[in-house]
CSV table of C-alpha atoms and ligand atoms in Angstrom, one decimal:
chain,number,residue,atom,x,y,z
A,1,MET,CA,-14.3,-27.9,7.4
A,2,GLN,CA,-13.2,-25.4,4.7
A,3,ALA,CA,-10.3,-23.1,5.5
A,4,LEU,CA,-7.7,-20.8,3.9
A,5,THR,CA,-4.3,-21.9,4.9
A,6,PHE,CA,-0.8,-20.5,4.5
A,7,HIS,CA,1.4,-22.4,2.0
A,8,SER,CA,4.2,-20.0,1.1
A,9,PRO,CA,4.5,-16.3,0.3
A,10,TYR,CA,1.8,-15.3,-2.3
A,11,THR,CA,0.2,-18.7,-2.0
A,12,ILE,CA,-2.9,-19.2,0.2
A,13,ILE,CA,-4.7,-22.5,-0.3
A,14,HIS,CA,-8.5,-23.1,0.0
A,15,THR,CA,-8.5,-26.5,1.6
A,16,SER,CA,-10.2,-28.9,4.0
A,17,ALA,CA,-8.9,-28.7,7.5
A,18,SER,CA,-9.9,-30.6,10.6
A,19,ARG,CA,-12.5,-28.9,12.8
A,20,PRO,CA,-11.0,-27.7,16.1
A,21,ARG,CA,-12.0,-29.4,19.4
A,22,LEU,CA,-12.1,-27.9,22.9
A,23,CYS,CA,-8.7,-28.5,24.6
A,24,SER,CA,-9.3,-26.8,27.9
A,25,PRO,CA,-12.4,-26.0,30.1
A,26,THR,CA,-11.8,-22.3,29.4
A,27,ASP,CA,-12.0,-22.7,25.6
A,28,ALA,CA,-14.9,-22.0,23.2
A,29,ILE,CA,-15.5,-23.0,19.6
A,30,VAL,CA,-17.1,-20.3,17.4
A,31,ARG,CA,-18.8,-21.1,14.1
A,32,ILE,CA,-17.7,-18.3,11.8
A,33,ARG,CA,-20.2,-16.1,10.0
A,34,PHE,CA,-17.8,-13.5,8.7
A,35,ALA,CA,-14.0,-13.5,8.6
A,36,GLY,CA,-12.1,-10.4,7.7
A,37,LEU,CA,-9.0,-10.0,5.5
A,38,CYS,CA,-6.7,-7.5,7.3
A,39,GLY,CA,-3.7,-5.5,6.2
A,40,SER,CA,-1.6,-7.5,8.7
A,41,ASP,CA,-2.5,-10.7,6.9
A,42,LEU,CA,-0.7,-9.2,3.9
A,43,HIS,CA,2.6,-9.1,5.9
A,44,ILE,CA,2.4,-12.9,6.0
A,45,TYR,CA,1.1,-13.1,2.5
A,46,ARG,CA,4.0,-11.0,1.1
A,47,GLY,CA,6.6,-12.8,3.3
A,48,THR,CA,7.7,-9.5,4.9
A,49,GLU,CA,7.2,-11.2,8.3
A,50,PRO,CA,8.5,-14.7,9.1
A,51,GLY,CA,5.7,-17.0,7.9
A,52,PRO,CA,3.7,-19.3,10.1
A,53,ASP,CA,3.9,-23.1,9.7
A,54,ARG,CA,2.6,-24.4,6.4
A,55,GLY,CA,-1.1,-25.3,6.8
A,56,THR,CA,-1.8,-22.6,9.4
A,57,VAL,CA,-5.3,-21.3,9.0
A,58,MET,CA,-5.1,-17.6,8.1
A,59,GLY,CA,-6.9,-14.6,9.6
A,60,HIS,CA,-7.7,-13.0,12.9
A,61,GLU,CA,-10.9,-11.0,12.3
A,62,PHE,CA,-14.2,-12.6,12.9
A,63,MET,CA,-17.8,-12.6,13.9
A,64,GLY,CA,-19.8,-15.7,14.6
A,65,VAL,CA,-22.0,-17.8,16.8
A,66,VAL,CA,-20.8,-19.8,19.8
A,67,ALA,CA,-21.0,-23.5,18.9
A,68,GLU,CA,-19.4,-25.1,22.1
A,69,VAL,CA,-18.1,-23.9,25.4
A,70,GLY,CA,-15.9,-25.5,28.0
A,71,SER,CA,-17.2,-26.1,31.6
A,72,LYS,CA,-15.3,-23.1,33.0
A,73,VAL,CA,-16.4,-20.4,30.4
A,74,VAL,CA,-18.4,-17.7,32.1
A,75,GLY,CA,-20.7,-15.2,30.4
A,76,ILE,CA,-20.5,-16.7,26.9
A,77,ASN,CA,-23.0,-19.3,26.0
A,78,VAL,CA,-23.8,-21.6,23.0
A,79,GLY,CA,-25.8,-19.7,20.5
A,80,ASP,CA,-24.5,-16.2,21.4
A,81,ARG,CA,-23.5,-13.8,18.6
A,82,VAL,CA,-19.9,-13.0,19.4
A,83,GLY,CA,-16.9,-11.1,18.2
A,84,GLY,CA,-13.4,-11.2,19.6
A,85,ALA,CA,-10.1,-9.4,19.6
A,86,PHE,CA,-7.4,-10.5,17.2
A,87,THR,CA,-5.3,-11.6,20.2
A,88,THR,CA,-6.7,-13.6,23.0
A,89,CYS,CA,-6.3,-12.5,26.6
A,90,CYS,CA,-6.7,-14.1,30.1
A,91,GLY,CA,-8.5,-11.2,31.8
A,92,GLU,CA,-6.5,-11.7,35.0
A,93,CYS,CA,-2.8,-10.8,34.5
A,94,TYR,CA,-1.3,-7.4,35.2
A,95,TYR,CA,-1.8,-6.1,31.7
A,96,CYS,CA,-5.4,-7.4,31.3
A,97,THR,CA,-6.3,-5.6,34.6
A,98,HIS,CA,-4.4,-2.4,33.6
A,99,SER,CA,-6.0,-1.5,30.3
A,100,LEU,CA,-3.4,-3.2,28.1
A,101,SER,CA,-5.1,-6.5,27.1
A,102,SER,CA,-3.0,-6.6,24.0
A,103,ARG,CA,0.1,-7.3,26.1
A,104,CYS,CA,-1.6,-10.1,28.1
A,105,ILE,CA,1.1,-12.5,29.3
A,106,ASN,CA,-1.1,-15.4,28.3
A,107,GLY,CA,-2.3,-13.9,25.0
A,108,LEU,CA,-1.9,-15.4,21.6
A,109,LEU,CA,-2.4,-14.0,18.2
A,110,LEU,CA,-5.0,-15.7,16.1
A,111,GLY,CA,-3.8,-17.2,12.8
A,112,TYR,CA,-0.2,-17.7,13.7
A,113,VAL,CA,1.2,-21.2,14.4
A,114,SER,CA,4.9,-21.4,14.5
A,115,SER,CA,6.8,-24.7,15.2
A,116,SER,CA,3.4,-26.2,16.0
A,117,VAL,CA,2.8,-23.5,18.8
A,118,GLY,CA,0.0,-20.9,18.5
A,119,LEU,CA,-3.5,-20.5,17.2
A,120,HIS,CA,-5.1,-21.2,13.9
A,121,GLY,CA,-7.0,-18.3,12.4
A,122,THR,CA,-10.5,-17.4,11.5
A,123,GLN,CA,-10.7,-17.7,7.7
A,124,CYS,CA,-12.5,-21.0,8.1
A,125,GLU,CA,-15.7,-22.4,9.4
A,126,TYR,CA,-14.9,-23.0,13.1
A,127,VAL,CA,-12.2,-21.4,15.3
A,128,LEU,CA,-11.0,-22.4,18.8
A,129,ILE,CA,-10.8,-19.5,21.2
A,130,PRO,CA,-8.8,-20.0,24.4
A,131,ASN,CA,-9.7,-18.0,27.5
A,132,ALA,CA,-13.1,-17.4,25.9
A,133,SER,CA,-14.6,-15.6,28.9
A,134,SER,CA,-12.2,-12.7,28.4
A,135,SER,CA,-11.3,-13.1,24.7
A,136,LEU,CA,-14.8,-13.0,23.2
A,137,PHE,CA,-17.6,-10.4,23.6
A,138,THR,CA,-21.3,-10.8,23.0
A,139,CYS,CA,-22.7,-8.3,20.6
A,140,PRO,CA,-25.8,-6.2,21.5
A,141,PRO,CA,-28.7,-6.7,19.0
A,142,LEU,CA,-28.2,-3.1,17.8
A,143,ILE,CA,-24.7,-3.9,16.6
A,144,SER,CA,-24.6,-5.6,13.2
A,145,ASP,CA,-22.5,-8.7,12.3
A,146,ILE,CA,-20.1,-6.6,10.3
A,147,GLU,CA,-19.8,-3.9,13.0
A,148,THR,CA,-18.9,-6.7,15.4
A,149,LEU,CA,-16.2,-7.9,13.1
A,150,LEU,CA,-14.8,-4.4,12.8
A,151,LEU,CA,-14.8,-3.9,16.6
A,152,GLY,CA,-12.5,-6.9,17.0
A,153,ASP,CA,-9.7,-5.2,15.0
A,154,VAL,CA,-9.7,-2.3,12.5
A,155,LEU,CA,-12.3,0.0,14.2
A,156,THR,CA,-10.8,-0.4,17.6
A,157,THR,CA,-7.3,-0.1,16.2
A,158,GLY,CA,-8.3,3.1,14.4
A,159,TYR,CA,-9.8,4.4,17.6
A,160,HIS,CA,-6.7,3.5,19.6
A,161,CYS,CA,-4.6,5.4,17.1
A,162,ALA,CA,-6.9,8.5,17.3
A,163,LEU,CA,-7.1,8.4,21.1
A,164,ASN,CA,-3.4,8.1,21.5
A,165,GLY,CA,-3.0,11.2,19.3
A,166,VAL,CA,-5.8,13.5,20.6
A,167,GLU,CA,-5.1,12.8,24.3
A,168,ASN,CA,-1.4,13.5,24.3
A,169,VAL,CA,-1.0,16.9,22.6
A,170,TYR,CA,1.1,19.6,24.4
A,171,GLY,CA,-0.2,23.1,24.5
A,172,PHE,CA,-3.4,24.3,26.2
A,173,ARG,CA,-4.7,27.6,25.2
A,174,LYS,CA,-4.6,30.0,28.2
A,175,GLU,CA,-8.1,30.8,29.2
A,176,PRO,CA,-9.1,34.4,30.1
A,177,MET,CA,-10.1,34.8,33.8
A,178,ASP,CA,-13.8,35.0,33.1
A,179,GLU,CA,-13.7,31.7,31.3
A,180,GLU,CA,-12.2,29.9,34.3
A,181,THR,CA,-15.7,29.0,35.4
A,182,ALA,CA,-16.4,27.1,32.2
A,183,SER,CA,-16.8,23.5,33.0
A,184,ALA,CA,-13.8,21.2,32.5
A,185,LYS,CA,-15.9,19.2,30.0
A,186,GLN,CA,-16.5,22.3,27.9
A,187,ARG,CA,-12.8,23.2,27.9
A,188,GLU,CA,-12.0,19.7,26.8
A,189,LEU,CA,-14.5,20.0,23.9
A,190,ASN,CA,-13.0,23.4,23.0
A,191,ARG,CA,-9.5,21.9,23.1
A,192,LYS,CA,-10.3,19.1,20.7
A,193,ALA,CA,-12.3,21.3,18.4
A,194,GLU,CA,-9.1,23.3,17.8
A,195,LEU,CA,-7.0,20.3,16.8
A,196,VAL,CA,-5.8,19.7,13.2
A,197,VAL,CA,-5.3,16.0,12.7
A,198,ILE,CA,-3.6,14.4,9.7
A,199,VAL,CA,-4.3,10.8,8.9
A,200,LEU,CA,-1.6,9.2,6.8
A,201,GLY,CA,-3.0,6.2,4.9
A,202,CYS,CA,-6.7,5.6,4.2
A,203,GLY,CA,-6.8,1.8,4.3
A,204,PRO,CA,-9.4,0.3,6.7
A,205,VAL,CA,-7.5,1.3,9.8
A,206,GLY,CA,-6.8,4.8,8.6
A,207,LEU,CA,-10.5,5.3,7.7
A,208,MET,CA,-11.5,4.1,11.1
A,209,ALA,CA,-9.0,6.5,12.6
A,210,VAL,CA,-10.7,9.3,10.6
A,211,VAL,CA,-14.1,8.3,12.0
A,212,SER,CA,-12.7,8.0,15.5
A,213,ALA,CA,-10.9,11.4,15.4
A,214,LEU,CA,-14.2,13.1,14.3
A,215,TYR,CA,-16.2,11.2,16.9
A,216,LEU,CA,-13.7,12.4,19.6
A,217,GLY,CA,-14.5,15.9,18.5
A,218,VAL,CA,-11.5,17.0,16.5
A,219,GLY,CA,-12.2,20.1,14.5
A,220,LYS,CA,-10.3,19.3,11.3
A,221,VAL,CA,-9.2,16.0,9.9
A,222,ILE,CA,-7.1,15.8,6.7
A,223,ALA,CA,-6.9,12.3,5.2
A,224,VAL,CA,-4.0,11.5,2.9
A,225,ASP,CA,-3.7,8.6,0.5
A,226,MET,CA,-2.5,8.0,-3.0
A,227,VAL,CA,-5.6,6.0,-3.9
A,228,GLU,CA,-8.4,8.3,-4.9
A,229,GLU,CA,-11.3,6.0,-3.8
A,230,ARG,CA,-9.8,5.8,-0.3
A,231,VAL,CA,-9.6,9.6,0.0
A,232,GLN,CA,-13.2,9.8,-1.3
A,233,MET,CA,-14.3,7.5,1.4
A,234,ALA,CA,-12.5,9.6,4.1
A,235,ARG,CA,-14.4,12.7,2.7
A,236,MET,CA,-17.7,10.8,3.0
A,237,TYR,CA,-17.0,10.4,6.7
A,238,GLY,CA,-16.3,14.1,7.1
A,239,ALA,CA,-12.6,14.5,6.6
A,240,GLU,CA,-10.9,16.8,4.1
A,241,GLY,CA,-8.9,14.8,1.6
A,242,ALA,CA,-5.4,15.4,0.2
A,243,ARG,CA,-3.0,13.6,-2.1
A,244,PRO,CA,0.5,13.0,-0.5
A,245,ASP,CA,2.1,15.7,-2.7
A,246,ALA,CA,-0.4,18.3,-1.5
A,247,VAL,CA,-0.4,17.6,2.2
A,248,ARG,CA,2.5,19.9,3.1
A,249,ASP,CA,0.7,23.0,1.7
A,250,ALA,CA,-2.6,21.9,3.2
A,251,VAL,CA,-1.1,21.7,6.7
A,252,ARG,CA,0.8,25.0,6.3
A,253,ASN,CA,-2.3,26.8,5.2
A,254,CYS,CA,-4.6,25.7,8.0
A,255,THR,CA,-2.1,26.1,10.9
A,256,ASP,CA,-0.3,29.4,10.1
A,257,GLY,CA,2.7,27.4,9.1
A,258,ARG,CA,3.0,25.7,12.5
A,259,GLY,CA,2.3,22.1,11.5
A,260,ALA,CA,-0.4,19.7,12.5
A,261,ASP,CA,-1.2,18.9,16.2
A,262,VAL,CA,-1.5,15.2,15.6
A,263,ILE,CA,-0.4,12.8,12.9
A,264,LEU,CA,-2.2,9.4,12.8
A,265,GLU,CA,0.1,7.1,10.9
A,266,ALA,CA,-1.6,4.1,9.4
A,267,VAL,CA,0.7,3.1,6.6
A,268,GLY,CA,3.5,1.2,8.4
A,269,ASN,CA,6.7,2.3,6.7
A,270,ASN,CA,9.5,4.7,7.3
A,271,SER,CA,8.6,7.2,4.6
A,272,ALA,CA,5.2,7.7,6.2
A,273,LEU,CA,7.0,8.1,9.6
A,274,SER,CA,9.4,10.7,8.3
A,275,LEU,CA,6.6,12.6,6.6
A,276,ALA,CA,4.8,12.5,10.0
A,277,LEU,CA,7.8,14.1,11.8
A,278,GLU,CA,8.0,16.8,9.1
A,279,LEU,CA,4.3,17.6,9.3
A,280,VAL,CA,3.9,17.6,13.1
A,281,ARG,CA,4.1,20.9,15.0
A,282,PRO,CA,6.3,21.3,18.1
A,283,GLY,CA,4.5,19.7,21.0
A,284,GLY,CA,2.4,17.6,18.7
A,285,VAL,CA,1.9,13.8,18.6
A,286,ILE,CA,2.7,11.1,16.1
A,287,SER,CA,0.5,8.2,16.8
A,288,SER,CA,1.6,5.2,14.8
A,289,VAL,CA,-0.4,2.0,14.3
A,290,GLY,CA,0.8,0.9,10.9
A,291,VAL,CA,2.8,-2.4,11.4
A,292,ASN,CA,6.3,-1.3,10.4
A,293,ASN,CA,8.9,-4.1,9.7
A,294,SER,CA,11.9,-1.7,9.5
A,295,ASP,CA,14.9,-2.2,11.7
A,296,THR,CA,15.5,1.5,12.3
A,297,PHE,CA,13.7,4.8,12.9
A,298,PRO,CA,13.7,7.3,10.0
A,299,PHE,CA,14.4,10.2,12.4
A,300,ASN,CA,17.1,10.7,15.0
A,301,PRO,CA,16.6,11.6,18.7
A,302,THR,CA,17.7,15.2,18.2
A,303,SER,CA,15.1,15.9,15.6
A,304,ALA,CA,12.4,14.5,17.8
A,305,TYR,CA,13.8,16.4,20.8
A,306,ASN,CA,13.8,19.6,18.8
A,307,LYS,CA,10.1,19.3,18.2
A,308,ASN,CA,9.1,18.2,21.7
A,309,VAL,CA,7.3,15.4,19.9
A,310,THR,CA,5.4,12.6,21.5
A,311,PHE,CA,5.5,9.2,19.7
A,312,LYS,CA,2.9,6.6,20.5
A,313,THR,CA,2.7,3.2,19.0
A,314,GLY,CA,1.8,-0.4,19.8
A,315,ARG,CA,-0.7,-3.2,19.4
A,316,CYS,CA,-4.3,-2.1,20.1
A,317,PRO,CA,-5.7,-3.4,23.4
A,318,VAL,CA,-9.1,-4.3,21.9
A,319,MET,CA,-10.8,-5.8,24.9
A,320,SER,CA,-9.6,-2.9,27.2
A,321,LEU,CA,-11.0,-0.3,24.8
A,322,LEU,CA,-14.2,-2.0,23.9
A,323,PRO,CA,-16.4,-0.1,26.4
A,324,GLN,CA,-15.3,3.2,24.9
A,325,VAL,CA,-15.7,2.1,21.3
A,326,MET,CA,-19.1,0.5,21.6
A,327,PRO,CA,-20.8,3.9,22.0
A,328,LEU,CA,-19.3,5.1,18.7
A,329,VAL,CA,-20.9,2.2,16.9
A,330,LEU,CA,-24.2,2.6,18.8
A,331,SER,CA,-24.3,6.3,17.9
A,332,LYS,CA,-25.0,5.2,14.3
A,333,LYS,CA,-23.4,8.4,13.2
A,334,TYR,CA,-21.1,6.7,10.7
A,335,ASP,CA,-21.8,4.1,8.1
A,336,LEU,CA,-18.9,1.8,9.2
A,337,GLU,CA,-19.9,-1.1,6.8
A,338,LYS,CA,-19.1,1.2,3.9
A,339,ILE,CA,-15.5,0.2,4.1
A,340,ILE,CA,-16.3,-3.4,3.1
A,341,THR,CA,-16.0,-3.1,-0.6
A,342,HIS,CA,-16.0,-6.9,-1.3
A,343,ARG,CA,-17.9,-9.8,0.2
A,344,MET,CA,-16.4,-13.1,-1.0
A,345,LYS,CA,-16.4,-16.8,-0.4
A,346,LEU,CA,-13.6,-18.7,1.2
A,347,SER,CA,-13.2,-20.5,-2.2
A,348,ASP,CA,-12.2,-17.2,-3.7
A,349,GLY,CA,-9.5,-16.8,-1.0
A,350,ASN,CA,-6.4,-16.5,-3.3
A,351,LYS,CA,-8.2,-14.1,-5.6
A,352,ALA,CA,-9.2,-12.0,-2.5
A,353,TYR,CA,-5.6,-11.8,-1.2
A,354,GLU,CA,-4.3,-10.8,-4.6
A,355,MET,CA,-6.9,-8.1,-5.1
A,356,PHE,CA,-6.4,-6.7,-1.6
A,357,ASP,CA,-2.6,-6.8,-2.0
A,358,LYS,CA,-2.6,-5.0,-5.3
A,359,LYS,CA,-5.5,-2.7,-4.4
A,360,THR,CA,-7.3,-3.5,-7.6
A,361,ASN,CA,-11.1,-3.3,-8.2
A,362,ALA,CA,-11.2,-0.3,-5.8
A,363,CYS,CA,-10.7,-2.8,-3.0
A,364,ILE,CA,-10.6,-1.3,0.5
A,365,LYS,CA,-11.7,-4.2,2.6
A,366,VAL,CA,-12.7,-7.8,2.0
A,367,VAL,CA,-14.8,-10.0,4.3
A,368,PHE,CA,-15.4,-13.7,3.7
A,369,GLU,CA,-19.0,-14.8,4.1
A,370,VAL,CA,-18.7,-18.1,5.7
A,371,GLY,CA,-21.8,-19.3,7.5
A,372,VAL,CA,-24.2,-16.5,6.8
A,373,GLU,CA,-27.2,-18.5,5.6
A,374,GLU,CA,-27.8,-20.4,8.9
H,401,ZN,ZN1,-5.7,-7.1,11.8
H,402,ZN,ZN1,-3.9,-11.4,30.7
């Protein structure tokens, strides 16, 4: 089968790899229709993360059709349209049963084989998915192929980022006595409508965080990026846009100088994190999902203490959050497929990585069309 494999930093090879076979009765094989190219693939591409073994099939985002299932797979059948999280999960361990599927003790990241241990990725024609009953989800007919792919990573990661922010802000407005009878639901809506949320970084995850914050009922979202097309797309979804050099004034003006309630950090470096601490108001939240390979924090414990700040981070538990994110997709309020600026063939793999890395051709997100015609 065709595959994009890791050779060395900045070299991804379009090659022929052997088609995976079922190894355990709980495995499934998925024939890929679409495979995504994700910002975290770039960490491997750029060599900022220890690379996988040479020959590892790249990628962890996918949508496809089930080609084979082991005898113990439940609820997933040959021919089903499926998506899956970028990490597999067993569905049974403490974390899988406590809403943190991304920390499954049996989970593996797709597209990362190191010293011959791990899973090959999805930028190919067929992928092996262990623990298929809990690692794959069937997609309802109303959810498109691309929406399914986005659910497996960037959309749900953006939602996770927004939820972690919006749900953890300190400071409830004191309600007058006569409003005490207002329903708890209405109060919650009022609370969210008051929030000012800043999204740092309008790559695919940042844009999905914009969409999610608006879907959750946030009153004002200001999206920040250096790349104009990305800010434009955030505006299209309903955010206000700002360049990094204008964000301080924008926040000051709309919060009486207090600072923003929530910062959603989707860049993944220390300058974004230190800007986040500068922009957040006392009692606010920094919710960080950008994968940050730094060794240290850019702010010290005292400066965090002095702002009563809450810092949330971590890998998105896709399978745990799926029931909450599906309704966002089904609402059809947002044209999620708009973030896919490029549909390419696996044979253009190296070109795709280079373009996405350098953000040329107004590239926001690439998907590889693999087996679409059948
Ligand atoms: Zn990813
Ligand atoms: Zn588990």
